[in-house]
Amino acid sequence: MSPSDAHANHDQHDQHGQHGQHDHGHHGHGHNDELNEHGYKGHTFDDPRAWIERFESPERAAWQRPDEVVAGLALARDAKIADLGAGTGYFSVRFAAAAPQGRVFAVDIEPKMVEWLSQRAADEGHANLEGVLGEANDPKLPEAVDVAFMCNVFHHLAEPQAYFQSVATQLRPGARVVIVDFRKDAPEHAPGPPQSMRMSPEQITEHMQAAGFRLARKDLELLEYQYLLEFVVTD
C-alpha cells in the first residue's frame, strides 16, 4: 500500500476518542483507511486483525522508520514506557524489545483492541508488554512511567490540555513525553490526515505548555513526513 493510500481515507477509528476520522497507516500510529490506530473518537474496531496488514505494512515502515525512532529515544533497558494510542502495537512491541527489563503499557480506549494487544504480547513472547484500557482524557496507567509516547494521534485529541495534564500526574521524576505527528507542509502524496487536521510543532507546543510542559527537543530531520517533539514537565 502506498503512503497516499495509507492516508487516503480519513475516517475510521481514533483511539483517544478524539475527533477525526482517518487512519494513519497504522491506526493511530499511521494513517491508512480512515482509521486512527489509537481509537480516539468513537469509531468501532471490531476486528483488529483485519487492520494489521494496512497498519503494519512495509510501505509504512519506509516512511515511519519505527526502529530509528525507537533507537533515537535511547531507552534504558529497565524503562517504563506508555504507548498512548497503541492501536495494533506497532511501536509497543518495539519498545518491549528495547526495554526487556522494563514495562510497556499499550494504551487504547477500544476494549477489543486492548484485549488483542494483550494477546499479541503473549503470542510474541513480550512478557513486559501490557494492554491498558484508557479513557479519552486519562490513559489510566497502572504505574508511573519514564517515557510517554504518542505517534500520529495528537491531532485527534479533543482536549489535549486536559489529556496531558492527566498524563503529567502519571510520570516518574525526569520523565519525557515524546510526540510524533504529521507535518503541515508535507507534499500532497504523503501519508497522513487532511491538511486541515494537521498541526504544526508550534501548535502542539502551545497545547503542551498549557498542560504544564516545556519543549526539550525538536527533530525535524529524522522523518520525511513527520516531526518529533520531546517535552518535560515545567520546573
CSV table of N, CA and C in Angstrom, one decimal, residues 62-201:
chain,number,residue,atom,x,y,z
A,62,ALA,N,8.7,2.3,5.7
A,62,ALA,CA,9.7,3.0,4.9
A,62,ALA,C,9.7,4.5,5.3
A,63,TRP,N,8.5,5.0,5.6
A,63,TRP,CA,8.4,6.5,6.0
A,63,TRP,C,8.3,6.7,7.5
A,64,GLN,N,7.8,5.7,8.2
A,64,GLN,CA,7.7,5.8,9.6
A,64,GLN,C,9.0,5.6,10.4
A,65,ARG,N,9.8,4.8,9.8
A,65,ARG,CA,11.1,4.4,10.3
A,65,ARG,C,11.1,4.1,11.8
A,66,PRO,N,10.2,3.1,12.2
A,66,PRO,CA,10.0,2.9,13.6
A,66,PRO,C,11.2,2.5,14.4
A,67,ASP,N,12.1,1.7,13.8
A,67,ASP,CA,13.3,1.3,14.5
A,67,ASP,C,14.2,2.4,14.8
A,68,GLU,N,14.3,3.4,13.8
A,68,GLU,CA,15.1,4.6,14.0
A,68,GLU,C,14.5,5.5,15.1
A,69,VAL,N,13.2,5.6,15.1
A,69,VAL,CA,12.5,6.4,16.1
A,69,VAL,C,12.8,5.8,17.5
A,70,VAL,N,12.7,4.5,17.7
A,70,VAL,CA,12.9,3.9,19.0
A,70,VAL,C,14.4,4.0,19.4
A,71,ALA,N,15.3,3.8,18.5
A,71,ALA,CA,16.7,3.9,18.8
A,71,ALA,C,17.1,5.3,19.2
A,72,GLY,N,16.4,6.3,18.6
A,72,GLY,CA,16.7,7.7,18.9
A,72,GLY,C,16.3,8.1,20.3
A,73,LEU,N,15.4,7.3,20.9
A,73,LEU,CA,14.9,7.6,22.3
A,73,LEU,C,15.9,7.2,23.3
A,74,ALA,N,16.9,6.3,23.0
A,74,ALA,CA,17.9,5.8,23.9
A,74,ALA,C,17.3,5.4,25.2
A,75,LEU,N,16.3,4.4,25.1
A,75,LEU,CA,15.6,3.9,26.3
A,75,LEU,C,16.5,3.1,27.1
A,76,ALA,N,16.4,3.3,28.4
A,76,ALA,CA,17.1,2.4,29.4
A,76,ALA,C,16.5,1.0,29.3
A,77,ARG,N,17.2,0.0,29.6
A,77,ARG,CA,16.7,-1.4,29.4
A,77,ARG,C,15.6,-1.7,30.4
A,78,ASP,N,15.6,-0.9,31.5
A,78,ASP,CA,14.5,-1.1,32.5
A,78,ASP,C,13.5,0.0,32.5
A,79,ALA,N,13.4,0.7,31.4
A,79,ALA,CA,12.5,1.9,31.3
A,79,ALA,C,11.0,1.4,31.4
A,80,LYS,N,10.2,2.3,31.9
A,80,LYS,CA,8.8,2.1,31.9
A,80,LYS,C,8.2,3.1,30.9
A,81,ILE,N,7.4,2.5,29.9
A,81,ILE,CA,7.0,3.3,28.7
A,81,ILE,C,5.5,3.2,28.5
A,82,ALA,N,4.9,4.3,28.2
A,82,ALA,CA,3.5,4.3,27.9
A,82,ALA,C,3.3,4.6,26.4
A,83,ASP,N,2.7,3.7,25.6
A,83,ASP,CA,2.4,4.0,24.2
A,83,ASP,C,1.0,4.5,24.2
A,84,LEU,N,0.8,5.8,24.1
A,84,LEU,CA,-0.5,6.4,24.2
A,84,LEU,C,-1.2,6.3,22.8
A,85,GLY,N,-2.2,5.5,22.7
A,85,GLY,CA,-2.9,5.3,21.4
A,85,GLY,C,-2.1,4.2,20.7
A,86,ALA,N,-2.0,3.0,21.3
A,86,ALA,CA,-1.1,2.0,20.8
A,86,ALA,C,-1.6,1.3,19.6
A,87,GLY,N,-2.9,1.2,19.4
A,87,GLY,CA,-3.5,0.6,18.3
A,87,GLY,C,-3.1,-0.9,18.2
A,88,THR,N,-2.5,-1.3,17.1
A,88,THR,CA,-2.1,-2.7,16.9
A,88,THR,C,-0.8,-3.0,17.6
A,89,GLY,N,-0.2,-2.0,18.3
A,89,GLY,CA,1.1,-2.3,19.0
A,89,GLY,C,2.3,-2.1,18.1
A,90,TYR,N,2.1,-1.3,17.1
A,90,TYR,CA,3.2,-1.1,16.1
A,90,TYR,C,4.5,-0.6,16.8
A,91,PHE,N,4.4,0.3,17.7
A,91,PHE,CA,5.6,0.8,18.4
A,91,PHE,C,5.7,0.0,19.8
A,92,SER,N,4.6,-0.4,20.3
A,92,SER,CA,4.6,-1.1,21.6
A,92,SER,C,5.6,-2.3,21.6
A,93,VAL,N,5.5,-3.1,20.6
A,93,VAL,CA,6.3,-4.3,20.6
A,93,VAL,C,7.8,-4.0,20.4
A,94,ARG,N,8.1,-2.9,19.8
A,94,ARG,CA,9.5,-2.4,19.6
A,94,ARG,C,10.0,-1.9,20.9
A,95,PHE,N,9.1,-1.2,21.7
A,95,PHE,CA,9.5,-0.7,23.0
A,95,PHE,C,9.8,-1.9,23.9
A,96,ALA,N,9.0,-2.9,23.8
A,96,ALA,CA,9.1,-4.1,24.7
A,96,ALA,C,10.5,-4.7,24.4
A,97,ALA,N,10.9,-4.8,23.2
A,97,ALA,CA,12.2,-5.3,22.8
A,97,ALA,C,13.3,-4.5,23.3
A,98,ALA,N,13.2,-3.2,23.2
A,98,ALA,CA,14.2,-2.2,23.6
A,98,ALA,C,14.4,-2.1,25.1
A,99,ALA,N,13.4,-2.4,25.9
A,99,ALA,CA,13.5,-2.3,27.3
A,99,ALA,C,13.0,-3.6,28.0
A,100,PRO,N,13.8,-4.7,27.8
A,100,PRO,CA,13.4,-6.0,28.2
A,100,PRO,C,13.3,-6.1,29.7
A,101,GLN,N,13.9,-5.3,30.5
A,101,GLN,CA,13.8,-5.4,31.9
A,101,GLN,C,12.7,-4.3,32.4
A,102,GLY,N,12.1,-3.6,31.5
A,102,GLY,CA,11.2,-2.6,31.9
A,102,GLY,C,9.7,-3.1,31.7
A,103,ARG,N,8.8,-2.1,31.5
A,103,ARG,CA,7.4,-2.4,31.3
A,103,ARG,C,6.9,-1.4,30.2
A,104,VAL,N,6.0,-2.0,29.4
A,104,VAL,CA,5.4,-1.2,28.3
A,104,VAL,C,3.9,-1.3,28.5
A,105,PHE,N,3.3,-0.1,28.6
A,105,PHE,CA,1.8,-0.1,28.7
A,105,PHE,C,1.2,0.5,27.4
A,106,ALA,N,0.6,-0.4,26.7
A,106,ALA,CA,0.0,-0.1,25.4
A,106,ALA,C,-1.4,0.3,25.6
A,107,VAL,N,-1.7,1.6,25.5
A,107,VAL,CA,-2.9,2.2,25.9
A,107,VAL,C,-3.8,2.4,24.7
A,108,ASP,N,-5.1,2.0,24.8
A,108,ASP,CA,-6.1,2.3,23.8
A,108,ASP,C,-7.4,2.4,24.5
A,109,ILE,N,-8.4,3.1,23.9
A,109,ILE,CA,-9.7,3.3,24.5
A,109,ILE,C,-10.7,2.3,24.0
A,110,GLU,N,-10.3,1.4,23.0
A,110,GLU,CA,-11.1,0.4,22.5
A,110,GLU,C,-10.9,-0.9,23.2
A,111,PRO,N,-11.9,-1.4,24.0
A,111,PRO,CA,-11.7,-2.7,24.7
A,111,PRO,C,-11.2,-3.8,23.9
A,112,LYS,N,-11.8,-4.0,22.7
A,112,LYS,CA,-11.3,-5.1,21.9
A,112,LYS,C,-9.9,-5.0,21.4
A,113,MET,N,-9.5,-3.7,21.2
A,113,MET,CA,-8.1,-3.5,20.8
A,113,MET,C,-7.1,-3.9,22.0
A,114,VAL,N,-7.5,-3.5,23.2
A,114,VAL,CA,-6.7,-3.8,24.4
A,114,VAL,C,-6.6,-5.3,24.6
A,115,GLU,N,-7.7,-6.0,24.4
A,115,GLU,CA,-7.7,-7.4,24.5
A,115,GLU,C,-6.8,-8.0,23.5
A,116,TRP,N,-6.8,-7.5,22.3
A,116,TRP,CA,-6.0,-8.0,21.2
A,116,TRP,C,-4.5,-7.7,21.5
A,117,LEU,N,-4.2,-6.5,22.0
A,117,LEU,CA,-2.8,-6.2,22.3
A,117,LEU,C,-2.3,-7.1,23.3
A,118,SER,N,-3.0,-7.4,24.4
A,118,SER,CA,-2.6,-8.4,25.4
A,118,SER,C,-2.3,-9.7,24.8
A,119,GLN,N,-3.2,-10.2,23.9
A,119,GLN,CA,-3.0,-11.5,23.3
A,119,GLN,C,-1.7,-11.4,22.4
A,120,ARG,N,-1.5,-10.3,21.7
A,120,ARG,CA,-0.4,-10.2,20.8
A,120,ARG,C,0.9,-10.3,21.7
A,121,ALA,N,0.9,-9.6,22.8
A,121,ALA,CA,2.1,-9.7,23.7
A,121,ALA,C,2.4,-11.1,24.1
A,122,ALA,N,1.3,-11.9,24.4
A,122,ALA,CA,1.5,-13.3,24.8
A,122,ALA,C,2.0,-14.1,23.7
A,123,ASP,N,1.4,-13.9,22.5
A,123,ASP,CA,1.8,-14.7,21.3
A,123,ASP,C,3.2,-14.5,20.9
A,124,GLU,N,3.7,-13.2,21.1
A,124,GLU,CA,5.0,-12.9,20.6
A,124,GLU,C,6.1,-12.9,21.7
A,125,GLY,N,5.7,-13.3,22.9
A,125,GLY,CA,6.6,-13.5,24.0
A,125,GLY,C,7.1,-12.2,24.7
A,126,HIS,N,6.2,-11.2,24.6
A,126,HIS,CA,6.6,-9.9,25.3
A,126,HIS,C,6.0,-9.9,26.7
A,127,ALA,N,6.6,-10.5,27.6
A,127,ALA,CA,6.1,-10.6,29.0
A,127,ALA,C,6.0,-9.2,29.6
A,128,ASN,N,6.8,-8.3,29.1
A,128,ASN,CA,6.8,-7.0,29.7
A,128,ASN,C,5.8,-6.0,29.0
A,129,LEU,N,5.0,-6.5,28.2
A,129,LEU,CA,4.0,-5.6,27.5
A,129,LEU,C,2.6,-5.9,27.9
A,130,GLU,N,1.9,-4.8,28.3
A,130,GLU,CA,0.5,-5.0,28.9
A,130,GLU,C,-0.4,-4.0,28.2
A,131,GLY,N,-1.5,-4.5,27.7
A,131,GLY,CA,-2.6,-3.7,27.2
A,131,GLY,C,-3.3,-3.0,28.3
A,132,VAL,N,-3.6,-1.7,28.1
A,132,VAL,CA,-4.3,-0.9,29.1
A,132,VAL,C,-5.5,-0.2,28.5
A,133,LEU,N,-6.6,-0.3,29.1
A,133,LEU,CA,-7.8,0.4,28.6
A,133,LEU,C,-7.8,1.8,29.2
A,134,GLY,N,-7.6,2.8,28.4
A,134,GLY,CA,-7.6,4.2,28.8
A,134,GLY,C,-8.9,4.9,28.5
A,135,GLU,N,-9.0,6.1,28.9
A,135,GLU,CA,-10.2,7.0,28.6
A,135,GLU,C,-9.8,8.2,27.8
A,136,ALA,N,-10.8,8.9,27.3
A,136,ALA,CA,-10.5,10.0,26.4
A,136,ALA,C,-9.5,11.0,27.0
A,137,ASN,N,-9.6,11.3,28.3
A,137,ASN,CA,-8.8,12.3,28.9
A,137,ASN,C,-7.9,11.7,30.0
A,138,ASP,N,-7.7,10.4,30.0
A,138,ASP,CA,-6.9,9.8,31.0
A,138,ASP,C,-6.4,8.4,30.6
A,139,PRO,N,-5.1,8.3,30.4
A,139,PRO,CA,-4.6,7.0,30.0
A,139,PRO,C,-4.7,5.8,31.0
A,140,LYS,N,-5.0,6.2,32.2
A,140,LYS,CA,-5.2,5.2,33.2
A,140,LYS,C,-4.0,4.2,33.4
A,141,LEU,N,-2.8,4.7,33.5
A,141,LEU,CA,-1.7,3.9,33.6
A,141,LEU,C,-1.6,3.2,34.9
A,142,PRO,N,-1.2,1.9,34.9
A,142,PRO,CA,-1.1,1.2,36.2
A,142,PRO,C,-0.1,1.7,37.1
A,143,GLU,N,1.0,2.3,36.5
A,143,GLU,CA,2.0,2.9,37.4
A,143,GLU,C,2.7,4.0,36.6
A,144,ALA,N,3.5,4.8,37.3
A,144,ALA,CA,4.1,6.0,36.6
A,144,ALA,C,5.2,5.5,35.6
A,145,VAL,N,5.4,6.3,34.6
A,145,VAL,CA,6.4,5.9,33.5
A,145,VAL,C,7.5,6.9,33.3
A,146,ASP,N,8.5,6.4,32.6
A,146,ASP,CA,9.7,7.2,32.3
A,146,ASP,C,9.5,7.9,31.0
A,147,VAL,N,8.8,7.3,30.1
A,147,VAL,CA,8.5,7.9,28.7
A,147,VAL,C,7.1,7.7,28.4
A,148,ALA,N,6.4,8.7,28.0
A,148,ALA,CA,5.1,8.6,27.4
A,148,ALA,C,5.2,9.0,25.9
A,149,PHE,N,4.8,8.1,25.1
A,149,PHE,CA,5.0,8.3,23.6
A,149,PHE,C,3.6,8.3,22.9
A,150,MET,N,3.5,9.2,22.0
A,150,MET,CA,2.3,9.3,21.2
A,150,MET,C,2.6,9.6,19.7
A,151,CYS,N,2.2,8.7,18.8
A,151,CYS,CA,2.5,8.9,17.4
A,151,CYS,C,1.3,9.0,16.6
A,152,ASN,N,1.1,10.0,15.8
A,152,ASN,CA,0.0,10.2,14.9
A,152,ASN,C,-1.3,10.3,15.5
A,153,VAL,N,-1.4,10.8,16.8
A,153,VAL,CA,-2.6,10.8,17.5
A,153,VAL,C,-3.0,12.2,18.0
A,154,PHE,N,-2.0,13.0,18.3
A,154,PHE,CA,-2.2,14.3,19.0
A,154,PHE,C,-3.3,15.1,18.2
A,155,HIS,N,-3.3,15.1,16.9
A,155,HIS,CA,-4.2,15.9,16.2
A,155,HIS,C,-5.7,15.4,16.3
A,156,HIS,N,-5.8,14.2,16.9
A,156,HIS,CA,-7.2,13.7,17.2
A,156,HIS,C,-7.7,14.1,18.5
A,157,LEU,N,-6.9,14.5,19.4
A,157,LEU,CA,-7.3,14.8,20.8
A,157,LEU,C,-8.3,16.0,20.8
A,158,ALA,N,-9.4,15.7,21.4
A,158,ALA,CA,-10.5,16.7,21.6
A,158,ALA,C,-10.0,17.8,22.6
A,159,GLU,N,-9.4,17.3,23.7
A,159,GLU,CA,-8.9,18.2,24.8
A,159,GLU,C,-7.5,17.9,25.1
A,160,PRO,N,-6.6,18.3,24.3
A,160,PRO,CA,-5.2,17.9,24.5
A,160,PRO,C,-4.6,18.4,25.9
A,161,GLN,N,-5.0,19.6,26.3
A,161,GLN,CA,-4.5,20.2,27.6
A,161,GLN,C,-5.0,19.3,28.7
A,162,ALA,N,-6.3,18.9,28.7
A,162,ALA,CA,-6.8,18.0,29.8
A,162,ALA,C,-6.1,16.7,29.8
A,163,TYR,N,-5.9,16.1,28.6
A,163,TYR,CA,-5.3,14.8,28.5
A,163,TYR,C,-3.9,14.8,29.0
A,164,PHE,N,-3.1,15.8,28.6
A,164,PHE,CA,-1.7,15.8,29.1
A,164,PHE,C,-1.5,16.3,30.5
A,165,GLN,N,-2.5,17.0,31.0
A,165,GLN,CA,-2.5,17.3,32.5
A,165,GLN,C,-2.6,16.0,33.2
A,166,SER,N,-3.5,15.1,32.7
A,166,SER,CA,-3.6,13.8,33.4
A,166,SER,C,-2.3,13.0,33.2
A,167,VAL,N,-1.8,13.0,32.0
A,167,VAL,CA,-0.5,12.3,31.8
A,167,VAL,C,0.6,12.8,32.8
A,168,ALA,N,0.6,14.1,33.0
A,168,ALA,CA,1.7,14.6,33.9
A,168,ALA,C,1.6,14.0,35.3
A,169,THR,N,0.5,13.6,35.7
A,169,THR,CA,0.4,13.1,37.1
A,169,THR,C,0.8,11.6,37.1
A,170,GLN,N,1.1,11.0,35.9
A,170,GLN,CA,1.4,9.6,35.8
A,170,GLN,C,2.8,9.4,35.3
A,171,LEU,N,3.7,10.4,35.5
A,171,LEU,CA,5.1,10.4,35.1
A,171,LEU,C,6.0,10.2,36.2
A,172,ARG,N,7.1,9.6,36.0
A,172,ARG,CA,8.2,9.5,37.1
A,172,ARG,C,9.0,10.7,37.0
A,173,PRO,N,9.8,11.1,38.1
A,173,PRO,CA,10.6,12.2,38.0
A,173,PRO,C,11.6,12.1,36.8
A,174,GLY,N,11.7,13.3,36.1
A,174,GLY,CA,12.6,13.3,35.0
A,174,GLY,C,12.1,12.7,33.7
A,175,ALA,N,10.8,12.3,33.7
A,175,ALA,CA,10.2,11.6,32.6
A,175,ALA,C,10.1,12.5,31.3
A,176,ARG,N,10.0,11.9,30.2
A,176,ARG,CA,9.8,12.6,28.9
A,176,ARG,C,8.5,12.2,28.3
A,177,VAL,N,7.9,13.2,27.5
A,177,VAL,CA,6.8,12.9,26.7
A,177,VAL,C,7.2,13.2,25.2
A,178,VAL,N,7.1,12.2,24.4
A,178,VAL,CA,7.5,12.2,23.0
A,178,VAL,C,6.3,12.2,22.1
A,179,ILE,N,6.2,13.2,21.2
A,179,ILE,CA,5.1,13.3,20.3
A,179,ILE,C,5.6,13.3,18.9
A,180,VAL,N,5.1,12.4,18.1
A,180,VAL,CA,5.4,12.3,16.6
A,180,VAL,C,4.1,12.6,15.9
A,181,ASP,N,4.1,13.6,15.0
A,181,ASP,CA,2.9,13.8,14.2
A,181,ASP,C,3.3,14.4,12.8
A,182,PHE,N,2.3,14.5,12.0
A,182,PHE,CA,2.5,14.9,10.6
A,182,PHE,C,2.7,16.3,10.3
A,183,ARG,N,3.6,16.6,9.4
A,183,ARG,CA,4.0,18.0,9.0
A,183,ARG,C,2.8,18.6,8.2
A,184,LYS,N,2.6,19.9,8.4
A,184,LYS,CA,1.6,20.6,7.7
A,184,LYS,C,2.1,20.8,6.2
A,185,ASP,N,3.4,20.9,6.1
A,185,ASP,CA,4.0,21.2,4.8
A,185,ASP,C,4.4,20.0,3.9
A,186,ALA,N,3.9,18.8,4.3
A,186,ALA,CA,4.2,17.6,3.6
A,186,ALA,C,3.6,17.7,2.2
A,187,PRO,N,4.2,17.0,1.2
A,187,PRO,CA,3.5,17.0,-0.1
A,187,PRO,C,2.2,16.3,-0.2
A,188,GLU,N,1.4,16.6,-1.1
A,188,GLU,CA,0.0,16.1,-1.2
A,188,GLU,C,0.0,14.5,-1.2
A,189,HIS,N,1.0,13.9,-1.8
A,189,HIS,CA,1.0,12.5,-2.0
A,189,HIS,C,1.4,11.8,-0.7
A,190,ALA,N,1.9,12.6,0.3
A,190,ALA,CA,2.4,12.0,1.5
A,190,ALA,C,1.3,11.4,2.4
A,191,PRO,N,1.7,10.4,3.2
A,191,PRO,CA,0.7,9.8,4.1
A,191,PRO,C,0.3,10.8,5.2
A,192,GLY,N,-0.9,10.6,5.8
A,192,GLY,CA,-1.3,11.5,6.8
A,192,GLY,C,-2.7,11.9,6.6
A,193,PRO,N,-3.2,12.7,7.6
A,193,PRO,CA,-4.6,13.2,7.6
A,193,PRO,C,-4.7,14.4,6.6
A,194,PRO,N,-5.9,14.9,6.4
A,194,PRO,CA,-6.0,16.1,5.5
A,194,PRO,C,-5.3,17.2,6.1
A,195,GLN,N,-4.9,18.2,5.3
A,195,GLN,CA,-4.1,19.3,5.8
A,195,GLN,C,-4.9,20.1,6.9
A,196,SER,N,-6.2,20.1,6.8
A,196,SER,CA,-7.0,20.8,7.8
A,196,SER,C,-6.9,20.2,9.2
A,197,MET,N,-6.5,19.0,9.3
A,197,MET,CA,-6.3,18.3,10.6
A,197,MET,C,-4.9,18.4,11.2
A,198,ARG,N,-4.0,18.7,10.3
A,198,ARG,CA,-2.6,18.7,10.8
A,198,ARG,C,-2.3,19.8,11.7
A,199,MET,N,-1.3,19.6,12.5
A,199,MET,CA,-0.9,20.7,13.5
A,199,MET,C,0.6,20.9,13.3
A,200,SER,N,1.0,22.1,13.5
A,200,SER,CA,2.4,22.5,13.4
A,200,SER,C,3.1,22.2,14.8
A,201,PRO,N,4.4,22.0,14.8
A,201,PRO,CA,5.1,21.8,16.1
A,201,PRO,C,4.8,23.0,17.1
